[in-house]
């Protein structure tokens, strides 16, 4: 039998809502208001480095409608959109619907036409245009900042341009030309990329089928050659160039190619991972002279040691002067161990380098090689800046999209090195967008001048104003 209803005489039956935010009324009739104001920096950096001009020249031969958009400007706007965080061509609307801030921006249909016209010959011209603009950007950087950025390992400078090559999987969720099953049992593409560790720039990339091999010699050579072509001559022929890869880049043909570049006046060196085969295991067992390894800050790392294996490992086919160095460490929970690691109770990693004996201690060389891991972060950020998804079923269009995504990475890097300081100069794209690129402002016109007024209390308002001031002071190329 159910109990009769009893009225509640104690406790709180109703809770009065405490409003902690002010009441607002939202309307869509605002005028003179703009968003993504900081992304104007990206567009202006493209102009200041001559990238927009160079792209215009590279695409001048393409058919253009009377009174239509400049094709080079369309390509740059697509790169700005990707750097701003856009993921699809439709995201051009963010720029297009703010003509007071970004000027005339092409329609989606025009952008598709431009992308579909970028065949392999045109892409080669765009790569040349990128190299010309990069030379200007680096000249601006050394003139305004006093020096070119250096890569660092274990708290020490690496006196070289450091080129990091690595491949990644880009999953496709629909049928696309040349998208195939991958070795990770996914479906999509398997691009190979090269980043400059000194600045974070994306020098080159090759879009490949998902089933493309990780250690394909021809692909590594193609990506490296395109990357080296991006280096201005004073750097290409005047500085050491260190090429770093994981064990996928340890093929003898690729190492021979790196060494052969010396015949063309370049000082090239390599630091590549080496697979642990049975002869390498035997060399590790007999190795003597282990010394403490160092961490990224240059301090001794507890439980880690390094040792040189040169002379113990068969070096048939390797370029003369190749050295082999091994690192062993107590495995952390969850570490991927081989049977050999399990038996020995330590995790082992081996790499090969042709840096001569006077080029640093084996501890420094090992820390320098481990710094190759930074490329993983660059790829992760690059996927958030355009090449994490591809827009078309056509492989040629997706190739063009990859190149523009690399341009987007460059625009962010140039903006940070040329215009920003402190935390923002090192921030990942996501943080940079949240704090700087996506800021809103009011646009006013007085005395024939357009003013962009950022909220005075915005925490990074001064950073944005200073960045635009530095932009205005940059030396410009003369055409």
Short mmCIF file of C-alpha atoms in Angstrom, two decimals:
data_model
loop_
_atom_site.label_atom_id
_atom_site.label_comp_id
_atom_site.label_asym_id
_atom_site.label_seq_id
_atom_site.Cartn_x
_atom_site.Cartn_y
_atom_site.Cartn_z
CA UNK A 1 0.00 0.00 0.00
CA UNK A 2 1.47 3.32 -1.02
CA UNK A 3 2.21 5.94 1.59
CA UNK A 4 0.07 9.08 1.60
CA UNK A 5 1.67 12.19 0.11
CA UNK A 6 3.46 14.27 2.71
CA UNK A 7 4.31 17.89 2.25
CA UNK A 8 7.95 18.82 2.63
CA UNK A 9 8.49 21.15 5.55
CA UNK A 10 12.29 21.26 5.53
CA UNK A 11 14.97 21.69 2.89
CA UNK A 12 15.16 23.78 -0.25
CA UNK A 13 12.49 23.08 -2.84
CA UNK A 14 13.34 25.93 -5.15
CA UNK A 15 16.78 27.38 -5.82
CA UNK A 16 17.00 30.97 -6.88
CA UNK A 17 19.29 31.29 -9.87
CA UNK A 18 22.28 33.52 -9.23
CA UNK A 19 23.24 35.31 -12.43
CA UNK A 20 27.02 35.63 -12.73
CA UNK A 21 27.08 37.09 -16.23
CA UNK A 22 25.50 40.33 -17.41
CA UNK A 23 22.29 40.17 -19.41
CA UNK A 24 22.81 40.62 -23.11
CA UNK A 25 20.59 41.09 -26.11
CA UNK A 26 21.98 39.79 -29.40
CA UNK A 27 21.14 41.42 -32.73
CA UNK A 28 22.64 41.15 -36.20
CA UNK A 29 22.61 44.82 -37.19
CA UNK A 30 26.15 45.84 -36.19
CA UNK A 31 28.21 47.94 -38.58
CA UNK A 32 31.92 48.59 -38.73
CA UNK A 33 32.74 45.47 -36.73
CA UNK A 34 35.34 42.96 -37.96
CA UNK A 35 36.60 39.61 -36.78
CA UNK A 36 39.86 37.75 -37.40
CA UNK A 37 41.67 41.09 -37.45
CA UNK A 38 45.02 39.55 -36.56
CA UNK A 39 44.91 37.42 -39.70
CA UNK A 40 45.41 40.58 -41.68
CA UNK A 41 49.02 40.27 -40.48
CA UNK A 42 49.34 37.03 -42.44
CA UNK A 43 48.04 38.63 -45.63
CA UNK A 44 50.31 41.64 -45.21
CA UNK A 45 53.35 39.45 -44.52
CA UNK A 46 52.64 37.70 -47.83
CA UNK A 47 52.70 41.11 -49.50
CA UNK A 48 55.76 42.37 -47.59
CA UNK A 49 57.88 39.35 -48.51
CA UNK A 50 56.82 39.56 -52.15
CA UNK A 51 55.00 36.24 -52.01
CA UNK A 52 51.78 37.69 -53.44
CA UNK A 53 53.71 39.34 -56.27
CA UNK A 54 55.72 36.20 -57.03
CA UNK A 55 52.60 34.03 -57.05
CA UNK A 56 50.95 36.49 -59.38
CA UNK A 57 53.85 36.20 -61.82
CA UNK A 58 53.91 32.40 -61.51
CA UNK A 59 50.20 32.16 -62.36
CA UNK A 60 50.12 34.96 -64.92
CA UNK A 61 49.94 32.49 -67.79
CA UNK A 62 46.66 31.00 -66.58
CA UNK A 63 43.46 32.13 -68.22
CA UNK A 64 41.89 35.04 -66.39
CA UNK A 65 38.48 36.49 -66.91
CA UNK A 66 38.21 40.15 -67.79
CA UNK A 67 38.19 42.17 -64.55
CA UNK A 68 38.62 38.93 -62.65
CA UNK A 69 40.69 38.15 -59.59
CA UNK A 70 44.46 37.88 -59.79
CA UNK A 71 45.21 34.16 -59.58
CA UNK A 72 48.25 34.69 -57.39
CA UNK A 73 46.18 36.70 -54.94
CA UNK A 74 43.57 33.92 -54.87
CA UNK A 75 46.25 31.36 -53.99
CA UNK A 76 47.61 33.59 -51.23
CA UNK A 77 44.11 34.15 -49.82
CA UNK A 78 43.65 30.38 -49.67
CA UNK A 79 46.93 30.06 -47.76
CA UNK A 80 45.89 32.86 -45.36
CA UNK A 81 42.58 31.10 -44.80
CA UNK A 82 44.38 27.85 -43.93
CA UNK A 83 46.80 29.65 -41.60
CA UNK A 84 43.78 31.25 -39.95
CA UNK A 85 42.40 27.79 -39.19
CA UNK A 86 40.08 27.24 -42.14
CA UNK A 87 39.57 23.68 -43.28
CA UNK A 88 37.57 23.96 -46.49
CA UNK A 89 37.31 26.31 -49.44
CA UNK A 90 33.94 27.48 -48.09
CA UNK A 91 35.86 29.01 -45.16
CA UNK A 92 37.07 31.73 -47.54
CA UNK A 93 33.79 33.41 -46.60
CA UNK A 94 35.45 34.57 -43.36
CA UNK A 95 37.79 36.73 -45.45
CA UNK A 96 35.41 37.50 -48.31
CA UNK A 97 32.63 38.85 -46.10
CA UNK A 98 34.98 41.42 -44.56
CA UNK A 99 36.05 43.53 -47.56
CA UNK A 100 36.93 46.51 -45.34
CA UNK A 101 39.63 44.37 -43.77
CA UNK A 102 40.78 41.91 -46.46
CA UNK A 103 39.72 43.64 -49.67
CA UNK A 104 38.11 41.72 -52.53
CA UNK A 105 38.36 37.95 -52.04
CA UNK A 106 37.45 35.43 -54.74
CA UNK A 107 34.32 33.31 -54.64
CA UNK A 108 34.46 29.60 -53.83
CA UNK A 109 33.93 28.79 -57.51
CA UNK A 110 36.90 30.94 -58.54
CA UNK A 111 39.07 29.34 -55.88
CA UNK A 112 38.14 25.88 -57.17
CA UNK A 113 39.05 26.94 -60.72
CA UNK A 114 42.44 28.20 -59.56
CA UNK A 115 43.18 24.99 -57.67
CA UNK A 116 42.14 22.82 -60.62
CA UNK A 117 44.53 24.74 -62.91
CA UNK A 118 47.63 24.03 -60.78
CA UNK A 119 49.24 21.15 -62.66
CA UNK A 120 52.76 19.87 -61.99
CA UNK A 121 54.39 22.54 -64.17
CA UNK A 122 52.54 25.35 -62.42
CA UNK A 123 53.33 23.87 -59.00
CA UNK A 124 57.01 23.94 -59.92
CA UNK A 125 56.69 27.67 -60.70
CA UNK A 126 54.97 28.24 -57.36
CA UNK A 127 57.78 26.45 -55.55
CA UNK A 128 60.25 28.78 -57.25
CA UNK A 129 58.10 31.75 -56.20
CA UNK A 130 58.16 30.48 -52.61
CA UNK A 131 61.96 30.31 -52.70
CA UNK A 132 62.20 33.92 -53.90
CA UNK A 133 59.85 35.13 -51.17
CA UNK A 134 61.74 33.08 -48.57
CA UNK A 135 64.97 34.80 -49.52
CA UNK A 136 63.30 38.17 -48.92
CA UNK A 137 61.83 37.00 -45.60
CA UNK A 138 65.21 35.77 -44.37
CA UNK A 139 66.88 39.02 -45.44
CA UNK A 140 64.22 40.98 -43.54
CA UNK A 141 64.74 38.73 -40.54
CA UNK A 142 68.51 39.22 -40.35
CA UNK A 143 68.17 42.96 -40.96
CA UNK A 144 65.52 43.57 -38.31
CA UNK A 145 66.48 40.93 -35.74
CA UNK A 146 70.24 40.93 -36.25
CA UNK A 147 70.69 37.20 -36.75
CA UNK A 148 69.12 34.10 -38.20
CA UNK A 149 67.50 31.65 -35.73
CA UNK A 150 69.54 28.64 -34.69
CA UNK A 151 68.37 25.17 -33.80
CA UNK A 152 69.18 23.98 -30.29
CA UNK A 153 69.86 20.61 -28.68
CA UNK A 154 70.77 19.94 -25.04
CA UNK A 155 70.90 23.68 -24.43
CA UNK A 156 73.56 24.20 -27.13
CA UNK A 157 73.39 25.75 -30.56
CA UNK A 158 73.49 23.53 -33.62
CA UNK A 159 75.69 25.39 -36.07
CA UNK A 160 73.78 24.26 -39.16
CA UNK A 161 70.53 24.48 -41.00
CA UNK A 162 68.62 21.46 -39.70
CA UNK A 163 66.25 19.74 -42.14
CA UNK A 164 63.86 17.23 -40.57
CA UNK A 165 62.14 14.71 -42.86
CA UNK A 166 59.24 12.60 -41.74
CA UNK A 167 56.10 10.98 -43.14
CA UNK A 168 52.60 10.97 -41.69
CA UNK A 169 49.22 9.39 -42.32
CA UNK A 170 46.29 11.61 -43.33
CA UNK A 171 43.05 9.67 -43.01
CA UNK A 172 40.42 10.18 -45.72
CA UNK A 173 36.79 9.49 -44.87
CA UNK A 174 35.61 9.37 -48.48
CA UNK A 175 36.86 7.99 -51.79
CA UNK A 176 39.65 10.11 -53.21
CA UNK A 177 41.98 9.49 -56.12
CA UNK A 178 45.16 7.67 -54.97
CA UNK A 179 43.88 7.29 -51.40
CA UNK A 180 44.62 3.71 -50.41
CA UNK A 181 44.87 1.53 -47.30
CA UNK A 182 47.85 2.44 -45.12
CA UNK A 183 50.25 0.38 -43.05
CA UNK A 184 48.33 1.53 -39.96
CA UNK A 185 45.22 -0.21 -41.29
CA UNK A 186 43.57 3.13 -42.06
CA UNK A 187 42.67 4.68 -45.42
CA UNK A 188 44.07 7.84 -46.95
CA UNK A 189 47.34 9.49 -47.96
CA UNK A 190 50.92 9.10 -46.73
CA UNK A 191 52.69 12.43 -47.42
CA UNK A 192 56.42 12.89 -46.83
CA UNK A 193 57.41 16.32 -45.49
CA UNK A 194 60.48 18.39 -44.68
CA UNK A 195 60.62 21.14 -42.04
CA UNK A 196 63.41 23.55 -41.16
CA UNK A 197 64.03 23.16 -37.43
CA UNK A 198 65.65 26.60 -37.14
CA UNK A 199 62.45 28.48 -38.00
CA UNK A 200 59.61 25.95 -38.19
CA UNK A 201 59.08 26.59 -41.91
CA UNK A 202 57.67 23.82 -44.10
CA UNK A 203 60.17 23.58 -46.93
CA UNK A 204 58.68 20.80 -49.04
CA UNK A 205 56.18 18.00 -49.16
CA UNK A 206 55.19 15.12 -51.40
CA UNK A 207 51.63 13.80 -51.42
CA UNK A 208 51.69 10.01 -51.80
CA UNK A 209 49.34 7.09 -51.82
CA UNK A 210 48.47 5.60 -48.46
CA UNK A 211 50.36 2.42 -49.31
CA UNK A 212 53.57 4.29 -50.17
CA UNK A 213 56.60 2.91 -48.35
CA UNK A 214 58.05 4.71 -45.35
CA UNK A 215 61.65 4.20 -46.53
CA UNK A 216 61.30 4.83 -50.28
CA UNK A 217 64.65 6.24 -51.38
CA UNK A 218 63.35 8.11 -54.44
CA UNK A 219 60.70 9.93 -52.38
CA UNK A 220 63.21 11.00 -49.73
CA UNK A 221 65.56 12.29 -52.40
CA UNK A 222 62.76 14.22 -54.14
CA UNK A 223 61.59 15.88 -50.91
CA UNK A 224 65.14 16.72 -49.82
CA UNK A 225 66.03 18.22 -53.20
CA UNK A 226 62.91 20.39 -53.18
CA UNK A 227 63.71 21.49 -49.63
CA UNK A 228 67.27 22.46 -50.53
CA UNK A 229 65.98 24.45 -53.50
CA UNK A 230 64.04 26.55 -51.00
CA UNK A 231 67.23 27.68 -49.25
CA UNK A 232 68.69 31.01 -50.42
CA UNK A 233 72.11 30.60 -52.01
CA UNK A 234 74.14 32.21 -49.18
CA UNK A 235 72.67 29.64 -46.80
CA UNK A 236 72.65 26.69 -49.19
CA UNK A 237 76.32 27.07 -50.04
CA UNK A 238 77.57 28.99 -47.00
CA UNK A 239 76.36 26.92 -44.06
CA UNK A 240 76.40 23.34 -42.89
CA UNK A 241 73.17 21.47 -43.66
CA UNK A 242 72.18 18.66 -41.31
CA UNK A 243 69.55 16.20 -42.58
CA UNK A 244 67.73 14.29 -39.83
CA UNK A 245 65.33 11.39 -40.24
CA UNK A 246 64.17 8.36 -38.35
CA UNK A 247 65.16 4.89 -39.55
CA UNK A 248 62.92 5.31 -42.63
CA UNK A 249 65.61 7.58 -44.06
CA UNK A 250 68.51 5.23 -43.45
CA UNK A 251 68.55 3.67 -46.92
CA UNK A 252 72.03 3.57 -48.40
CA UNK A 253 70.84 5.28 -51.57
CA UNK A 254 69.48 8.27 -49.65
CA UNK A 255 72.64 8.60 -47.55
CA UNK A 256 74.76 8.42 -50.70
CA UNK A 257 72.65 11.21 -52.20
CA UNK A 258 73.16 13.42 -49.14
CA UNK A 259 76.91 12.86 -49.41
CA UNK A 260 76.88 13.54 -53.18
CA UNK A 261 75.53 17.04 -52.61
CA UNK A 262 78.99 18.00 -51.37
CA UNK A 263 80.16 17.70 -54.97
CA UNK A 264 77.86 20.66 -55.76
CA UNK A 265 79.39 22.95 -53.16
CA UNK A 266 77.09 22.15 -50.22
CA UNK A 267 78.27 21.03 -46.79
CA UNK A 268 75.70 18.33 -46.09
CA UNK A 269 75.67 15.89 -43.17
CA UNK A 270 73.17 13.34 -41.91
CA UNK A 271 71.85 11.97 -38.64
CA UNK A 272 69.48 9.06 -39.26
CA UNK A 273 67.96 6.28 -37.23
CA UNK A 274 69.27 2.78 -37.82
CA UNK A 275 67.21 -0.42 -37.54
CA UNK A 276 68.47 -2.77 -34.83
CA UNK A 277 69.40 -5.92 -36.71
CA UNK A 278 71.20 -8.96 -35.32
CA UNK A 279 74.71 -7.59 -36.13
CA UNK A 280 73.74 -4.35 -34.35
CA UNK A 281 72.47 -6.31 -31.34
CA UNK A 282 75.74 -8.20 -31.15
CA UNK A 283 77.64 -4.91 -31.32
CA UNK A 284 75.56 -3.53 -28.44
CA UNK A 285 76.31 -6.63 -26.34
CA UNK A 286 80.06 -6.19 -26.80
CA UNK A 287 80.13 -2.38 -26.56
CA UNK A 288 82.31 -0.81 -23.87
CA UNK A 289 82.74 2.77 -22.74
CA UNK A 290 79.17 3.72 -21.89
CA UNK A 291 78.77 7.30 -20.65
CA UNK A 292 75.74 9.11 -19.16
CA UNK A 293 73.26 10.55 -21.67
CA UNK A 294 72.01 14.13 -21.38
CA UNK A 295 68.48 15.48 -21.50
CA UNK A 296 67.17 18.42 -23.58
CA UNK A 297 68.44 20.87 -20.93
CA UNK A 298 71.97 19.52 -21.07
CA UNK A 299 71.78 17.79 -17.70
CA UNK A 300 72.69 14.14 -17.14
CA UNK A 301 69.65 11.91 -17.55
CA UNK A 302 69.26 9.32 -14.82
CA UNK A 303 69.21 5.75 -16.11
CA UNK A 304 70.27 6.60 -19.69
CA UNK A 305 73.65 5.99 -21.33
CA UNK A 306 75.23 6.30 -24.77
CA UNK A 307 78.10 4.53 -26.44
CA UNK A 308 79.81 4.62 -29.83
CA UNK A 309 79.53 1.47 -31.92
CA UNK A 310 81.72 2.60 -34.81
CA UNK A 311 83.94 -0.32 -35.82
CA UNK A 312 81.63 -2.84 -34.20
CA UNK A 313 78.76 -2.45 -36.68
CA UNK A 314 79.20 -3.57 -40.31
CA UNK A 315 79.34 -0.38 -42.37
CA UNK A 316 79.32 -1.87 -45.87
CA UNK A 317 77.69 0.56 -48.27
CA UNK A 318 77.57 3.49 -45.83
CA UNK A 319 79.40 6.70 -46.86
CA UNK A 320 82.98 6.86 -45.59
CA UNK A 321 83.23 8.39 -42.15
CA UNK A 322 79.84 7.14 -40.94
CA UNK A 323 79.67 6.70 -37.19
CA UNK A 324 77.19 4.62 -35.18
CA UNK A 325 75.99 5.62 -31.71
CA UNK A 326 73.58 3.78 -29.42
CA UNK A 327 71.48 4.99 -26.51
CA UNK A 328 70.11 2.70 -23.83
CA UNK A 329 67.63 3.62 -21.13
CA UNK A 330 65.46 1.98 -18.54
CA UNK A 331 62.08 1.64 -20.26
CA UNK A 332 59.27 3.79 -18.99
CA UNK A 333 55.79 2.28 -18.50
CA UNK A 334 54.15 1.70 -21.85
CA UNK A 335 57.38 1.84 -23.87
CA UNK A 336 57.47 -0.28 -27.02
CA UNK A 337 60.11 -2.93 -26.47
CA UNK A 338 61.59 -5.52 -28.79
CA UNK A 339 62.49 -9.02 -27.60
CA UNK A 340 66.12 -7.90 -27.48
CA UNK A 341 65.21 -4.92 -25.26
CA UNK A 342 63.21 -7.21 -23.00
CA UNK A 343 66.10 -9.65 -22.56
CA UNK A 344 68.63 -6.91 -21.93
CA UNK A 345 66.27 -4.98 -19.63
CA UNK A 346 66.99 -1.68 -21.43
CA UNK A 347 65.46 0.14 -24.37
CA UNK A 348 67.92 0.74 -27.22
CA UNK A 349 68.02 3.26 -30.06
CA UNK A 350 70.77 3.47 -32.68
CA UNK A 351 71.55 6.22 -35.18
CA UNK A 352 74.19 6.90 -37.80
CA UNK A 353 75.88 10.22 -38.49
CA UNK A 354 78.78 11.44 -40.57
CA UNK A 355 79.57 14.35 -38.26
CA UNK A 356 83.31 14.03 -37.66
CA UNK A 357 84.82 13.42 -34.22
CA UNK A 358 85.44 17.13 -33.64
CA UNK A 359 81.77 17.97 -34.13
CA UNK A 360 80.74 17.35 -30.52
CA UNK A 361 80.64 14.69 -27.86
CA UNK A 362 78.62 11.55 -28.45
CA UNK A 363 76.23 12.78 -25.74
CA UNK A 364 75.59 15.98 -27.70
CA UNK A 365 75.27 14.13 -31.01
CA UNK A 366 72.72 11.78 -29.48
CA UNK A 367 70.73 14.66 -27.97
CA UNK A 368 70.92 16.44 -31.33
CA UNK A 369 69.47 13.40 -33.06
CA UNK A 370 66.68 12.99 -30.50
CA UNK A 371 65.67 16.59 -31.18
CA UNK A 372 64.36 15.25 -34.51
CA UNK A 373 61.24 14.41 -32.49
CA UNK A 374 60.23 18.08 -32.78
CA UNK A 375 59.11 17.33 -36.31
CA UNK A 376 56.20 15.38 -34.84
CA UNK A 377 54.89 18.58 -33.27
CA UNK A 378 55.37 20.46 -36.53
CA UNK A 379 53.39 17.83 -38.42
CA UNK A 380 50.64 17.91 -35.81
CA UNK A 381 50.40 21.69 -36.14
CA UNK A 382 50.60 21.40 -39.93
CA UNK A 383 47.60 19.09 -39.93
CA UNK A 384 45.79 21.86 -38.08
CA UNK A 385 46.95 24.30 -40.76
CA UNK A 386 45.71 22.66 -43.92
CA UNK A 387 47.12 19.23 -44.67
CA UNK A 388 45.08 17.37 -42.08
CA UNK A 389 42.27 17.01 -44.63
CA UNK A 390 42.07 17.35 -48.38
CA UNK A 391 39.13 18.92 -50.21
CA UNK A 392 38.84 17.11 -53.52
CA UNK A 393 38.39 13.71 -55.06
CA UNK A 394 41.06 14.71 -57.62
CA UNK A 395 44.67 13.94 -56.65
CA UNK A 396 46.05 16.94 -58.59
CA UNK A 397 43.88 19.38 -56.64
CA UNK A 398 44.94 17.80 -53.37
CA UNK A 399 48.59 18.17 -54.41
CA UNK A 400 47.97 21.88 -54.91
CA UNK A 401 46.20 22.05 -51.55
CA UNK A 402 49.25 20.51 -49.85
CA UNK A 403 51.52 23.17 -51.34
CA UNK A 404 49.22 25.96 -50.12
CA UNK A 405 49.13 24.35 -46.68
CA UNK A 406 52.95 24.50 -46.62
CA UNK A 407 52.69 28.18 -47.56
CA UNK A 408 50.28 28.67 -44.66
CA UNK A 409 52.84 27.16 -42.27
CA UNK A 410 55.45 29.55 -43.68
CA UNK A 411 53.19 32.59 -43.22
CA UNK A 412 52.73 31.74 -39.55
CA UNK A 413 56.49 31.19 -39.10
CA UNK A 414 57.39 34.45 -40.86
CA UNK A 415 54.79 36.39 -38.87
CA UNK A 416 56.16 35.04 -35.60
CA UNK A 417 59.84 35.61 -36.42
CA UNK A 418 59.42 39.02 -38.04
CA UNK A 419 56.65 40.61 -35.98
CA UNK A 420 56.23 38.93 -32.59
CA UNK A 421 58.20 38.51 -29.39
CA UNK A 422 58.06 36.39 -26.28
CA UNK A 423 55.44 33.69 -25.85
CA UNK A 424 53.51 34.57 -29.01
CA UNK A 425 56.66 34.17 -31.12
CA UNK A 426 56.85 30.52 -30.03
CA UNK A 427 53.14 29.74 -29.70
CA UNK A 428 51.54 26.90 -31.63
CA UNK A 429 48.93 27.92 -34.23
CA UNK A 430 45.98 27.11 -32.00
CA UNK A 431 47.14 29.46 -29.26
CA UNK A 432 48.16 32.11 -31.80
CA UNK A 433 44.69 32.07 -33.34
CA UNK A 434 42.92 32.25 -30.00
CA UNK A 435 44.97 35.19 -28.74
CA UNK A 436 45.95 37.11 -31.85
CA UNK A 437 44.56 36.11 -35.23
CA UNK A 438 40.87 35.83 -34.33
CA UNK A 439 40.60 39.06 -32.35
CA UNK A 440 37.63 41.31 -33.15
CA UNK A 441 37.78 45.08 -33.61
CA UNK A 442 35.81 48.09 -34.79
CA UNK A 443 36.66 49.70 -38.12
CA UNK A 444 36.29 53.46 -38.40
CA UNK A 445 37.19 55.95 -41.11
CA UNK A 446 38.48 59.42 -40.36
CA UNK A 447 40.41 61.88 -42.51
CA UNK A 448 40.60 59.41 -45.39
CA UNK A 449 42.21 56.85 -43.10
CA UNK A 450 40.84 53.49 -42.02
CA UNK A 451 41.43 52.67 -38.37
CA UNK A 452 41.08 49.29 -36.71
CA UNK A 453 40.25 49.74 -33.03
CA UNK A 454 40.95 46.73 -30.83
CA UNK A 455 39.37 46.58 -27.39
CA UNK A 456 41.65 48.36 -24.95
CA UNK A 457 41.31 45.63 -22.33
CA UNK A 458 42.13 42.75 -24.67
CA UNK A 459 45.18 41.12 -23.01
CA UNK A 460 47.19 40.98 -26.23
CA UNK A 461 46.08 44.26 -27.79
CA UNK A 462 49.54 45.80 -27.40
CA UNK A 463 51.15 42.78 -29.07
CA UNK A 464 48.89 43.19 -32.09
CA UNK A 465 49.53 46.93 -32.37
CA UNK A 466 53.29 46.40 -32.07
CA UNK A 467 53.15 43.68 -34.73
CA UNK A 468 51.46 46.00 -37.22
CA UNK A 469 54.04 48.69 -36.43
CA UNK A 470 56.89 46.29 -37.13
CA UNK A 471 55.16 45.20 -40.31
CA UNK A 472 55.03 48.80 -41.53
CA UNK A 473 58.77 49.18 -40.84
CA UNK A 474 59.87 46.09 -42.76
CA UNK A 475 62.12 46.74 -45.76
CA UNK A 476 60.25 45.83 -48.93
CA UNK A 477 61.48 44.33 -52.21
CA UNK A 478 61.47 46.63 -55.21
CA UNK A 479 60.06 45.33 -58.50
#
